[in-house]
């Protein structure tokens, strides 16, 4: 099997207690059967604590949706007591994802993780991908599906090439990749209000998103919809983000259809984070110094909350991609 990975994938390492937005808070943590068996056999006080905090195949979360095994230093008690091999699958793999298209496997890192987002944005030049062989089972695709897959991947490769051609003006690259001109910066939607209205239709993951959406609405109302790019993302960062969103979602059209919706999703996501960087990141004032560390925090904060709201909810992805399949 052929394995594809983005250029920053192998650099990733969980920052554990240094993470400002740990994945051990705010997420339901499912426990696979193999891990449940391990936990059922652990002896002593810690074994009793394990079993007391498992309910219906997941950990019983504490107030504020905190994992019961996240200690005061934001480190995992299971890891400390039993080692990495005892972690359940979701805790070992997050934020990694894997997609398989016949004899092609693609791996990546979810942008709800601040370290994954930081690595994506800090890359120099266009987003690139490594190719290697791996010993993993293939998905069965018939000849017709393989032909369609190859066409989808070829079309995706042309988008990568267009976005990565820094010798051409930004507007020309966007037109080649997405068919949108610079005349409407909110393309494929009409304006900032249309962007907000589509976001408002999605199912909320919780109070953090509700607050961010309210800030976006207020910003639109205060400016009468005359929203400008807030200027946090460099051209290189923008192109890497767009290419990565295409990488993660476009090839899924092989199974799910909505190829134009998946293409436009990348534009929709990019437009949201660049026009509403501060609102998404929770910055209500307009005095953030773009040259300071705050700029990086704002960019990462904007991407990770939008990724969590959209990319980690199948219902929301179908809603957005269907609306953008135009």
mmCIF file of N, CA and C in Angstrom, residues 219 222-223 227 230 232 278-279 283-290:
data_model
loop_
_atom_site.group_PDB
_atom_site.id
_atom_site.type_symbol
_atom_site.label_atom_id
_atom_site.label_comp_id
_atom_site.label_asym_id
_atom_site.label_seq_id
_atom_site.Cartn_x
_atom_site.Cartn_y
_atom_site.Cartn_z
ATOM 1 N N UNK A 219 -20.019 41.555 15.337
ATOM 2 C CA UNK A 219 -19.081 42.219 14.435
ATOM 3 C C UNK A 219 -19.755 42.604 13.124
ATOM 4 N N UNK A 222 -22.200 45.537 13.828
ATOM 5 C CA UNK A 222 -21.521 46.800 14.119
ATOM 6 C C UNK A 222 -20.900 47.432 12.870
ATOM 7 N N UNK A 223 -20.530 46.601 11.913
ATOM 8 C CA UNK A 223 -19.900 47.117 10.687
ATOM 9 C C UNK A 223 -20.851 47.152 9.504
ATOM 10 N N UNK A 227 -17.100 43.738 6.387
ATOM 11 C CA UNK A 227 -16.036 43.010 7.074
ATOM 12 C C UNK A 227 -14.799 42.957 6.188
ATOM 13 N N UNK A 230 -8.807 40.357 8.431
ATOM 14 C CA UNK A 230 -8.131 40.917 9.607
ATOM 15 C C UNK A 230 -6.611 40.867 9.505
ATOM 16 N N UNK A 232 -4.220 38.471 9.731
ATOM 17 C CA UNK A 232 -3.332 37.659 10.568
ATOM 18 C C UNK A 232 -2.585 36.606 9.768
ATOM 19 N N UNK A 278 -10.227 37.203 15.279
ATOM 20 C CA UNK A 278 -10.338 37.606 16.687
ATOM 21 C C UNK A 278 -11.614 37.081 17.324
ATOM 22 N N UNK A 279 -12.703 37.125 16.576
ATOM 23 C CA UNK A 279 -13.975 36.664 17.137
ATOM 24 C C UNK A 279 -13.915 35.176 17.476
ATOM 25 N N UNK A 283 -10.920 37.138 21.092
ATOM 26 C CA UNK A 283 -10.342 38.464 21.294
ATOM 27 C C UNK A 283 -11.407 39.491 20.912
ATOM 28 N N UNK A 284 -11.882 40.248 21.887
ATOM 29 C CA UNK A 284 -12.969 41.179 21.619
ATOM 30 C C UNK A 284 -12.473 42.572 21.270
ATOM 31 N N UNK A 285 -11.265 42.921 21.692
ATOM 32 C CA UNK A 285 -10.716 44.230 21.367
ATOM 33 C C UNK A 285 -10.053 44.217 20.005
ATOM 34 N N UNK A 286 -9.620 45.381 19.550
ATOM 35 C CA UNK A 286 -8.981 45.506 18.243
ATOM 36 C C UNK A 286 -7.536 45.967 18.377
ATOM 37 N N UNK A 287 -6.945 45.667 19.532
ATOM 38 C CA UNK A 287 -5.599 46.177 19.776
ATOM 39 C C UNK A 287 -4.549 45.079 19.793
ATOM 40 N N UNK A 288 -4.906 43.902 19.267
ATOM 41 C CA UNK A 288 -3.918 42.812 19.229
ATOM 42 C C UNK A 288 -2.797 43.186 18.276
ATOM 43 N N UNK A 289 -1.571 43.012 18.729
ATOM 44 C CA UNK A 289 -0.393 43.357 17.928
ATOM 45 C C UNK A 289 -0.062 42.199 17.007
ATOM 46 N N UNK A 290 -0.196 42.403 15.694
ATOM 47 C CA UNK A 290 0.051 41.329 14.741
ATOM 48 C C UNK A 290 1.488 40.853 14.775
#
